PDB file of C-alpha atoms and ligand atoms in Angstrom:
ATOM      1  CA  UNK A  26      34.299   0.833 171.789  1.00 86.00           C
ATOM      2  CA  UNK A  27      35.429   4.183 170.383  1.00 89.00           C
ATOM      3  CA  UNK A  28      34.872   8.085 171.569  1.00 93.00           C
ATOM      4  CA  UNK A  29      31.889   9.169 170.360  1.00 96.00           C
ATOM      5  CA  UNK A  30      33.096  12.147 168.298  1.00 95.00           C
ATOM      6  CA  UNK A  31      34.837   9.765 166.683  1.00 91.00           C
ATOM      7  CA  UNK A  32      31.808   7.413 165.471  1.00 91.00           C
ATOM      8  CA  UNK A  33      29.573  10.433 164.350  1.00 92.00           C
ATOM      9  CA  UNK A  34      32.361  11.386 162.233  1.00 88.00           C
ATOM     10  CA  UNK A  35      32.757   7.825 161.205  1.00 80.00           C
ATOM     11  CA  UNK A  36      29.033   8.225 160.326  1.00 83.00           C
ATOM     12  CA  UNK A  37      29.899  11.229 157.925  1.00 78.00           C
ATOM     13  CA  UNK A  38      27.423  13.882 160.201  1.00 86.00           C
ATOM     14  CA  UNK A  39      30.509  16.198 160.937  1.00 90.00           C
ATOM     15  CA  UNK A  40      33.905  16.418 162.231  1.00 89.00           C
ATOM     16  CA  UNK A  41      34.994  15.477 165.714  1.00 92.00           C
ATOM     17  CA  UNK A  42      35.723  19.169 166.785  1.00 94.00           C
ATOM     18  CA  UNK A  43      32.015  20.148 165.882  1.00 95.00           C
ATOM     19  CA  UNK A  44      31.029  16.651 167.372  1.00 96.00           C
ATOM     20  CA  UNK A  45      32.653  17.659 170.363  1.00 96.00           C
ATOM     21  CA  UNK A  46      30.842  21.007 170.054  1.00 96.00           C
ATOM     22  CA  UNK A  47      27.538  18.977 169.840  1.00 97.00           C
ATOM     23  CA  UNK A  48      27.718  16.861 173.144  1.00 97.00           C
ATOM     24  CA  UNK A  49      28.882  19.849 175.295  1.00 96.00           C
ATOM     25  CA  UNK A  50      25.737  21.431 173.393  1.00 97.00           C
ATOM     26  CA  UNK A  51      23.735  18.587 174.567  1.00 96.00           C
ATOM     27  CA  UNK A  52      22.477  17.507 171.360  1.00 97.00           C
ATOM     28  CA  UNK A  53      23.636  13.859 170.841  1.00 97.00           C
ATOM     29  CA  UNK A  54      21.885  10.885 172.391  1.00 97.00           C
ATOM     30  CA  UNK A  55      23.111   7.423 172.513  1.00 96.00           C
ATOM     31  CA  UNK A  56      20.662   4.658 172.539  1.00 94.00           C
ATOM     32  CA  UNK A  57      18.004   7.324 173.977  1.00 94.00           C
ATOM     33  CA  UNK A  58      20.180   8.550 176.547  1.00 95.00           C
ATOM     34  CA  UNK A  59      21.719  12.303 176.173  1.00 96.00           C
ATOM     35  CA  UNK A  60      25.119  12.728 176.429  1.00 96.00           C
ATOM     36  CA  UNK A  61      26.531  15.759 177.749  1.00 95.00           C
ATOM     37  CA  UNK A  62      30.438  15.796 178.205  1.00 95.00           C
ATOM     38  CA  UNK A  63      33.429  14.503 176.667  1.00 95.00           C
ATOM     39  CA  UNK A  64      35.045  11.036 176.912  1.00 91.00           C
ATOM     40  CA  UNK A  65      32.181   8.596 176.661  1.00 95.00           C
ATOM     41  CA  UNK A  66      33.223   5.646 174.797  1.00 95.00           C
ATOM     42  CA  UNK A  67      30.090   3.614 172.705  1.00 95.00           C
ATOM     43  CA  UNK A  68      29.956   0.735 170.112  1.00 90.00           C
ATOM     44  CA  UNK A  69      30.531   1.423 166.759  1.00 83.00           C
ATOM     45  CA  UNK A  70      26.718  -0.299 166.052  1.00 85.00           C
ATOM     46  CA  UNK A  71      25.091   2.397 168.704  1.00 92.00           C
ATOM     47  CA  UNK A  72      22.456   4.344 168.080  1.00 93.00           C
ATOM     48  CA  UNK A  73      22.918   8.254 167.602  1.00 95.00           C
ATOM     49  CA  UNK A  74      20.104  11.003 167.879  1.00 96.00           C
ATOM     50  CA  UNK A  75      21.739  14.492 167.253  1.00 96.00           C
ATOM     51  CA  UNK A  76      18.749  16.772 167.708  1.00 91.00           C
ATOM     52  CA  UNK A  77      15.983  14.966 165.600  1.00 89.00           C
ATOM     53  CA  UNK A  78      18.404  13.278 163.266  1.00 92.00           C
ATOM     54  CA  UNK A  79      18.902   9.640 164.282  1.00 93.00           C
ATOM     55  CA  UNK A  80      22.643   8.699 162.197  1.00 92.00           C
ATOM     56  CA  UNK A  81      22.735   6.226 159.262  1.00 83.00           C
ATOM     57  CA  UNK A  82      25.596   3.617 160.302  1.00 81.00           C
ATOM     58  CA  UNK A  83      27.861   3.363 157.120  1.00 76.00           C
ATOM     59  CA  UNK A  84      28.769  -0.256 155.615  1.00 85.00           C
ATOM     60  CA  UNK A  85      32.534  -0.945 155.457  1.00 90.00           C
ATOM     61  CA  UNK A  86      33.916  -0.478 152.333  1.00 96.00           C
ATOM     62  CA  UNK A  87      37.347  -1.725 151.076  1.00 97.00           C
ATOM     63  CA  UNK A  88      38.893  -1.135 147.477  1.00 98.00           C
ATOM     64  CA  UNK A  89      42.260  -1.990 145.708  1.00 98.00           C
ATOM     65  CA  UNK A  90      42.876   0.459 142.835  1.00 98.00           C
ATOM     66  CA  UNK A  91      45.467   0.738 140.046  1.00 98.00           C
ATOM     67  CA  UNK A  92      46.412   4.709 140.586  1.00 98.00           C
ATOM     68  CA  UNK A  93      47.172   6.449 137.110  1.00 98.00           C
ATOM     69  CA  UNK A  94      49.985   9.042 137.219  1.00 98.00           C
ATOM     70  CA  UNK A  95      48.815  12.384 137.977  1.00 97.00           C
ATOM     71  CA  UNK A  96      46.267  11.585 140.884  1.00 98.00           C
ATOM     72  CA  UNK A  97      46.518  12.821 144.524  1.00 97.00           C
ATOM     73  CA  UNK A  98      46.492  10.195 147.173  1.00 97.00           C
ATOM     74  CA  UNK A  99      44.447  11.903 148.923  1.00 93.00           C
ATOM     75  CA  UNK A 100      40.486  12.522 149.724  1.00 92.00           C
ATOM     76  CA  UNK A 101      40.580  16.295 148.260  1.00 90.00           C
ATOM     77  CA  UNK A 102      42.797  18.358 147.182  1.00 90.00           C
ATOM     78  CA  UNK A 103      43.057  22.556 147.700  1.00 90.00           C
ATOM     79  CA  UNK A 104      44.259  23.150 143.768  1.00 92.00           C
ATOM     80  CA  UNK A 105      41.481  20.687 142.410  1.00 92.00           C
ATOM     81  CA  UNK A 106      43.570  18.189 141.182  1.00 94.00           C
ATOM     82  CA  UNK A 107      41.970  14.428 140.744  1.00 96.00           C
ATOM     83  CA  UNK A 108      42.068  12.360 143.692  1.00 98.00           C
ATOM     84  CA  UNK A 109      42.199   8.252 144.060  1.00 98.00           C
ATOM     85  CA  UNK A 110      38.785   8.710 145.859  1.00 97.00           C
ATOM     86  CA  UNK A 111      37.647  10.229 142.617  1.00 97.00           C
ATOM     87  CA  UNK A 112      38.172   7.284 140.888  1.00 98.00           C
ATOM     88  CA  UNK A 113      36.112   5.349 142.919  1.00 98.00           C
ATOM     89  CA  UNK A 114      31.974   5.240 142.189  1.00 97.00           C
ATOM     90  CA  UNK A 115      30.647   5.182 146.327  1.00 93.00           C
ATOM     91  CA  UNK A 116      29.065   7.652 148.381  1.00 86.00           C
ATOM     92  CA  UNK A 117      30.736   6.313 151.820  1.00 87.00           C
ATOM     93  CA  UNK A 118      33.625   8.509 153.137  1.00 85.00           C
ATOM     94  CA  UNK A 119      36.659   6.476 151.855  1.00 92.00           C
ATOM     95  CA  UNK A 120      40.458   7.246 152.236  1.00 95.00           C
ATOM     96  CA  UNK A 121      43.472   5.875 150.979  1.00 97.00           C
ATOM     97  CA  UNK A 122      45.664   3.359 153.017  1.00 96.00           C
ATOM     98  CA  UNK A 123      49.168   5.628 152.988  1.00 94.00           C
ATOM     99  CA  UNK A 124      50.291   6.926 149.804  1.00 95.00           C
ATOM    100  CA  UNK A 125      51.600   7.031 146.498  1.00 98.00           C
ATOM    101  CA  UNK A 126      53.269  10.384 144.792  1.00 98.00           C
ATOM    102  CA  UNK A 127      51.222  12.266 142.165  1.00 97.00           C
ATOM    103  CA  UNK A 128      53.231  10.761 139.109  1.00 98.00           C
ATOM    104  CA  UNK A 129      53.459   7.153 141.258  1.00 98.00           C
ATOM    105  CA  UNK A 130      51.575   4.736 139.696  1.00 98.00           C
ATOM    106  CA  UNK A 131      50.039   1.128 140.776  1.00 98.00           C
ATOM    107  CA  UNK A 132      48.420  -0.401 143.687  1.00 98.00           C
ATOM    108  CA  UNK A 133      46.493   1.530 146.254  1.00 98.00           C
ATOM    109  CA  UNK A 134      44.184   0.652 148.751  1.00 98.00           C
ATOM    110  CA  UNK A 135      41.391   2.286 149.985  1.00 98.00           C
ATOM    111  CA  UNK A 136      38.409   2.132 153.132  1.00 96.00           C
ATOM    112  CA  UNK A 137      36.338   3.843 155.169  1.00 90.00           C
ATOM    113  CA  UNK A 138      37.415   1.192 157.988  1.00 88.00           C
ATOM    114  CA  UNK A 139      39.789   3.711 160.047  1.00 84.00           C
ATOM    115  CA  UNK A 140      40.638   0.860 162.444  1.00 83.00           C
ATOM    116  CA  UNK A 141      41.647  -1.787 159.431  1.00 92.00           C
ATOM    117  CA  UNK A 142      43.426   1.262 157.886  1.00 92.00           C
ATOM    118  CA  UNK A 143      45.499   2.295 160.953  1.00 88.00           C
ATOM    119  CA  UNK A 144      46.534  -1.540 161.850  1.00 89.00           C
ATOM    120  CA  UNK A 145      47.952  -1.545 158.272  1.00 92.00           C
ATOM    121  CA  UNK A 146      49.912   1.834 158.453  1.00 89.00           C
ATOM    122  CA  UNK A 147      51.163   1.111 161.862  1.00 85.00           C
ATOM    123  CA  UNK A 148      54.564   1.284 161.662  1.00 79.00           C
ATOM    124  CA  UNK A 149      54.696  -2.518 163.820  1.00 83.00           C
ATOM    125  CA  UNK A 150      52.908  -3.996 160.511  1.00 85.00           C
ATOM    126  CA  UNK A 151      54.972  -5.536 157.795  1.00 84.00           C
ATOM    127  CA  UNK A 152      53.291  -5.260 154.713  1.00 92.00           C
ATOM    128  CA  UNK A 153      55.640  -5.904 151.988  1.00 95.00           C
ATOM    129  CA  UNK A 154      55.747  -2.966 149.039  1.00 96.00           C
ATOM    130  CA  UNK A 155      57.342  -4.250 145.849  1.00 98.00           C
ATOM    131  CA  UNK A 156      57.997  -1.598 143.364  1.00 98.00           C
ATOM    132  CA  UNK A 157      59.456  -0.956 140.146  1.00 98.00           C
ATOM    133  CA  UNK A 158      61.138   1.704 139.299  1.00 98.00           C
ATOM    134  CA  UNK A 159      63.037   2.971 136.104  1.00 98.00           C
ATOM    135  CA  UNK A 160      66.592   5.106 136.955  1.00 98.00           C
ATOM    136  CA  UNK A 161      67.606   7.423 134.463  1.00 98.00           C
ATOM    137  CA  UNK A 162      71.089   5.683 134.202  1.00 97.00           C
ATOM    138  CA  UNK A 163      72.916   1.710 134.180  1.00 98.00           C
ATOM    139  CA  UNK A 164      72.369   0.919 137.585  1.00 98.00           C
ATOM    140  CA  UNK A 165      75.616  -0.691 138.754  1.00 97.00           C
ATOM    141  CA  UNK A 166      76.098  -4.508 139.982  1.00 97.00           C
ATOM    142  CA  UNK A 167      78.628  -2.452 142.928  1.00 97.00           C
ATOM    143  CA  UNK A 168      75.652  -0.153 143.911  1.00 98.00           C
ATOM    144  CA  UNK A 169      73.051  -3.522 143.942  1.00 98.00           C
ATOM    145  CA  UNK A 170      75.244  -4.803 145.840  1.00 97.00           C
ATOM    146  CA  UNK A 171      75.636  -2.003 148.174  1.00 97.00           C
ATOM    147  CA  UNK A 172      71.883  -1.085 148.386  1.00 97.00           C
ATOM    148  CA  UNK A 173      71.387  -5.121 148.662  1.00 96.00           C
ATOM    149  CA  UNK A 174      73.298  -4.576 152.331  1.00 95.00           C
ATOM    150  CA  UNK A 175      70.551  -1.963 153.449  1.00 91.00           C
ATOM    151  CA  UNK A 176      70.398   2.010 153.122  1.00 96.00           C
ATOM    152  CA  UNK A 177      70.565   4.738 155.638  1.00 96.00           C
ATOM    153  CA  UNK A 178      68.024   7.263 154.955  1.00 96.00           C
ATOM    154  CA  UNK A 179      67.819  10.245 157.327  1.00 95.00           C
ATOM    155  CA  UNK A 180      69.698   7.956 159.838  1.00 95.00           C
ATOM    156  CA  UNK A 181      67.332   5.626 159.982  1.00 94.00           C
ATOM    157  CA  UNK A 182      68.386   1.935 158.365  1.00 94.00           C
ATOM    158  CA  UNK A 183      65.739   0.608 154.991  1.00 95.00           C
ATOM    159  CA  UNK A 184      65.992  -3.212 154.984  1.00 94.00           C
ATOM    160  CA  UNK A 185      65.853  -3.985 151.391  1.00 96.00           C
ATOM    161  CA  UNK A 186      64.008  -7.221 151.139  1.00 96.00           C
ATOM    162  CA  UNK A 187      64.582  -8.410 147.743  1.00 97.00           C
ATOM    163  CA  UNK A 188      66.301  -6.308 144.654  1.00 98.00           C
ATOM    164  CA  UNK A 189      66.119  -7.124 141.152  1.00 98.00           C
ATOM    165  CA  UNK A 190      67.577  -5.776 138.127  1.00 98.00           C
ATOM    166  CA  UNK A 191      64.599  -6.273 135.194  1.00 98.00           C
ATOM    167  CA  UNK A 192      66.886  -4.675 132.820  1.00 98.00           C
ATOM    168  CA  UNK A 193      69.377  -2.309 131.111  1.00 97.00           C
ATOM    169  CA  UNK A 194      69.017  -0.702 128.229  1.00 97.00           C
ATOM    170  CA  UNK A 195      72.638   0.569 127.089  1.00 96.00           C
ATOM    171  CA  UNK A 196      70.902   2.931 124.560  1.00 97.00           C
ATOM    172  CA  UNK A 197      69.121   4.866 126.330  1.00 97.00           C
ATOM    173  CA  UNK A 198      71.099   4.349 129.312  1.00 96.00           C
ATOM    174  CA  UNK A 199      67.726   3.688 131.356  1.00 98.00           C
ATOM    175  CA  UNK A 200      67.568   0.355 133.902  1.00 98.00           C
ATOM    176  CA  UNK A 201      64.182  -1.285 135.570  1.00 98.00           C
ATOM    177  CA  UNK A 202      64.575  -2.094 138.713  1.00 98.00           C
ATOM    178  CA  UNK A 203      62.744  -4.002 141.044  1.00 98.00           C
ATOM    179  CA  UNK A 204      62.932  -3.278 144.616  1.00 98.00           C
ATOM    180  CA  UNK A 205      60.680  -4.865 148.027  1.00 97.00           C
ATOM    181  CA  UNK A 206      60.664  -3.165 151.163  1.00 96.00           C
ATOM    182  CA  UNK A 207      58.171  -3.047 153.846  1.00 94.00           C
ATOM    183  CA  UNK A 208      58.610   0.480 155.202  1.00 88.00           C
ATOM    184  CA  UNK A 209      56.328   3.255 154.111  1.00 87.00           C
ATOM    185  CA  UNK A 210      58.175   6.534 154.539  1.00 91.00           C
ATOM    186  CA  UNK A 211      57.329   9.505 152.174  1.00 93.00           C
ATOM    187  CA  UNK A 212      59.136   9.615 148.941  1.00 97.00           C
ATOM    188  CA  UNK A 213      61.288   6.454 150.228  1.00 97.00           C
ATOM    189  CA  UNK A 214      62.182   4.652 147.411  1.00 98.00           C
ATOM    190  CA  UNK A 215      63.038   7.798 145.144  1.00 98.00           C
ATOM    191  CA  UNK A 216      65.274   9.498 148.192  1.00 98.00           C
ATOM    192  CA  UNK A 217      66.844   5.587 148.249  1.00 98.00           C
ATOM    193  CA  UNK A 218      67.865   6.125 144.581  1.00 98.00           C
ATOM    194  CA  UNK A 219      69.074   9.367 144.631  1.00 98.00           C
ATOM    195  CA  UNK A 220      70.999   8.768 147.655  1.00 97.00           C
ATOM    196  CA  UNK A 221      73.184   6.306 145.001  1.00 98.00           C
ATOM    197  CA  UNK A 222      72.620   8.917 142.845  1.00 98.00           C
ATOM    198  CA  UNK A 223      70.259   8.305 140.848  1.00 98.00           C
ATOM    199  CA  UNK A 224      66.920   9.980 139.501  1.00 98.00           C
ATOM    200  CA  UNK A 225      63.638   7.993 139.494  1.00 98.00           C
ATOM    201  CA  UNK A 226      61.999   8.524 136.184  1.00 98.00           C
ATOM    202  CA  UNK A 227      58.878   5.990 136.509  1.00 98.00           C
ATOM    203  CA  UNK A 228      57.605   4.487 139.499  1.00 98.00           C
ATOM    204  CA  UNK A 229      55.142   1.603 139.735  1.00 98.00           C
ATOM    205  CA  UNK A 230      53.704  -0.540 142.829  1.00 98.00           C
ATOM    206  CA  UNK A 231      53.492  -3.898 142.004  1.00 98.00           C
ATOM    207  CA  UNK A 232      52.466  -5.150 144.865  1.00 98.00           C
ATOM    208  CA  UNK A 233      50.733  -4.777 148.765  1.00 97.00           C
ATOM    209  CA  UNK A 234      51.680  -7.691 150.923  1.00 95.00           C
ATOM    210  CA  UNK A 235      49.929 -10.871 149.545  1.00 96.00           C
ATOM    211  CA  UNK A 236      48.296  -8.213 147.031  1.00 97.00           C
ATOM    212  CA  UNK A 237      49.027  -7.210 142.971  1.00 97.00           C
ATOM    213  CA  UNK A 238      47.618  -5.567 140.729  1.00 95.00           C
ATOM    214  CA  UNK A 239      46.313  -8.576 138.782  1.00 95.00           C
ATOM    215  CA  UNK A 240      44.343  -7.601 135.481  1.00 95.00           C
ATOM    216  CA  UNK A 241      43.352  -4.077 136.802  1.00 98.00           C
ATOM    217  CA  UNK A 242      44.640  -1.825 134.613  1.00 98.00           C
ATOM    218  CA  UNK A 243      45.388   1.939 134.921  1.00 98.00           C
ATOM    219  CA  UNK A 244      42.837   3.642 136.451  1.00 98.00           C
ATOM    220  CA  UNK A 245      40.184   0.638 136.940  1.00 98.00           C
ATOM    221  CA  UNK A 246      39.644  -1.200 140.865  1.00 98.00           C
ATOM    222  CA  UNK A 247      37.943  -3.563 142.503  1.00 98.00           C
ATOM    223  CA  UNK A 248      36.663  -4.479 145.767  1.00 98.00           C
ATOM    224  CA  UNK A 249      38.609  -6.576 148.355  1.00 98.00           C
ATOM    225  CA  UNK A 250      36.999  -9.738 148.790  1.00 97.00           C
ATOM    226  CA  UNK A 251      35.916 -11.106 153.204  1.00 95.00           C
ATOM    227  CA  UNK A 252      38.950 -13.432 152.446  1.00 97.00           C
ATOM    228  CA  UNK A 253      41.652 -10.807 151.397  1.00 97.00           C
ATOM    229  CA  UNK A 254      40.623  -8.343 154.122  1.00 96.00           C
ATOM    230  CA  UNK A 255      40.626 -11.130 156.536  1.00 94.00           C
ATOM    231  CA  UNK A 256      44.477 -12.021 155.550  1.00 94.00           C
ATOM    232  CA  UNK A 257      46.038  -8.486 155.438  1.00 93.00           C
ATOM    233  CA  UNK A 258      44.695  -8.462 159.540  1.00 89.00           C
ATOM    234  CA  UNK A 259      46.258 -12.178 159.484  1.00 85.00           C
ATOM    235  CA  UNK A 260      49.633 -10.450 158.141  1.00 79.00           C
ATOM    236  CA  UNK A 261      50.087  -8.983 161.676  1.00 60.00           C
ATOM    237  CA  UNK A 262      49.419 -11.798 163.615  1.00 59.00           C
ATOM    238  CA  UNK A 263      52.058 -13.843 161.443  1.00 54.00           C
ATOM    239  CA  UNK A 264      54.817 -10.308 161.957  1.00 48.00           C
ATOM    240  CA  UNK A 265      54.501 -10.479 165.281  1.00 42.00           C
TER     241      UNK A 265
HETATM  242  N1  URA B  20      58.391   5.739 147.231  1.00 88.17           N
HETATM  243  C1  URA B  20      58.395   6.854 146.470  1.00 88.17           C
HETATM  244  O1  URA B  20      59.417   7.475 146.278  1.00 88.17           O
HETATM  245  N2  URA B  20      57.232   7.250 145.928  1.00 88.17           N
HETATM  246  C2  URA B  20      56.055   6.578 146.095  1.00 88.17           C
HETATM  247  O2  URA B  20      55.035   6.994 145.561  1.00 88.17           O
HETATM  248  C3  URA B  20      56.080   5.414 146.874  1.00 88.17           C
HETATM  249  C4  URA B  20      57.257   5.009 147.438  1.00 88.17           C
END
């Protein structure tokens, strides 16, 4: 059961302010019965009537996507740049799970499922992130083995679940580095860097949980098959 302001905007008609608006209106009936104040709680499958319009229930719709640099992880954006959603070929009103910077690039997932998208971004639910990242100097063995030991960031403690260095290259002075954590704070793994001191220059996500980026390549995605949306809810029963 969810507010109903909250399933007609599931449904696309509007948002849940000017559903809101609508009820105390006494517009919307569910299952043939008007509704006229706020708080009523219905199924997601229920039928809505606003004025003559009865409301198309949307299918679910889950995606994984391998985000090119320069997209917005987001569903618009006010200075027109491309979004992940643009990237995708559906009509239903799809988001991304969390996000990835503008010049981030790798795995993203996205639904119109708000209830499958909030279980995953709940802070309680340990999805594993694995990224790599390319610092624009020799990363040290002292700081891997100081950033191995965990990193405050804004006084809050990053476990660092597993840390890899790929490689160095002495010429350049450049080194890949692979890092897994499960947290999902903004910016987290370049403000981890540069709290060693050092700059980001490339960022990639590997991996989501149980999830990489197999053969998708840059820009390209695919849907998430019953049994991979079935284990990332799984995940949470296993974490806690
Ligand atoms: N950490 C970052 O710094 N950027 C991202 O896009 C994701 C994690």
């Amino acid at each position: 059961m969810e507010r109903l302001q909250k399933v007609i905007a599931s449904r696309g008609y509007t948002s849940r302010r000017k559903a809101e608006e609508l009820i105390l209106a006494r517009k919307v009936y569910v299952n043939g019965k008007q509704v006229t104040e706020l708080g009523v709680k219905v199924d997601n499958n229920a039928e809505i009537r606003i004025d003559n319009e009865y409301l198309q229930k949307e299918d679910k719709e889950y995606y994984v996507l391998n985000k090119p640099r320069g997209v917005i992880s987001s569903v618009s954006d006010e200075r027109g740049r491309k979004t992940v959603v643009d990237l995708i070929a559906t009509n239903a009103r799809i988001y991304p799970i969390g996000r990835l910077d503008y010049d981030t690039t790798g795995i993203i997932l996205l639904t119109n499922d708000g209830a499958f998208a909030n279980k995953l971004m709940h802070p309680s639910f340990k999805i594993e992130k694995t990224y790599l990242a390319k610092l624009n100097k020799i990363f040290t063995l002292d700081d891997f083995y100081k950033l191995k030991k965990g990193i405050e960031i804004d006084n809050r403690e990053v476990k660092i679940n597993r840390l890899k260095i790929k490689s160095k290259d002495i010429e350049k002075n450049t080194s890949l580095v692979e890092i897994s954590i499960f947290e999902g704070r903004n910016h987290i793994i370049k403000r981890i860097f540069l709290k060693l001191g050092y700059d980001v220059v490339k960022l990639k996500r590997l991996s989501y949980g149980f999830l990489s980026l197999g053969k998708l390549k840059s820009g390209e995605y695919r849907k998430l098959s019953k049994e991979e949306i079935k284990e990332f809810l799984n995940t949470n029963k296993k974490a806690t």
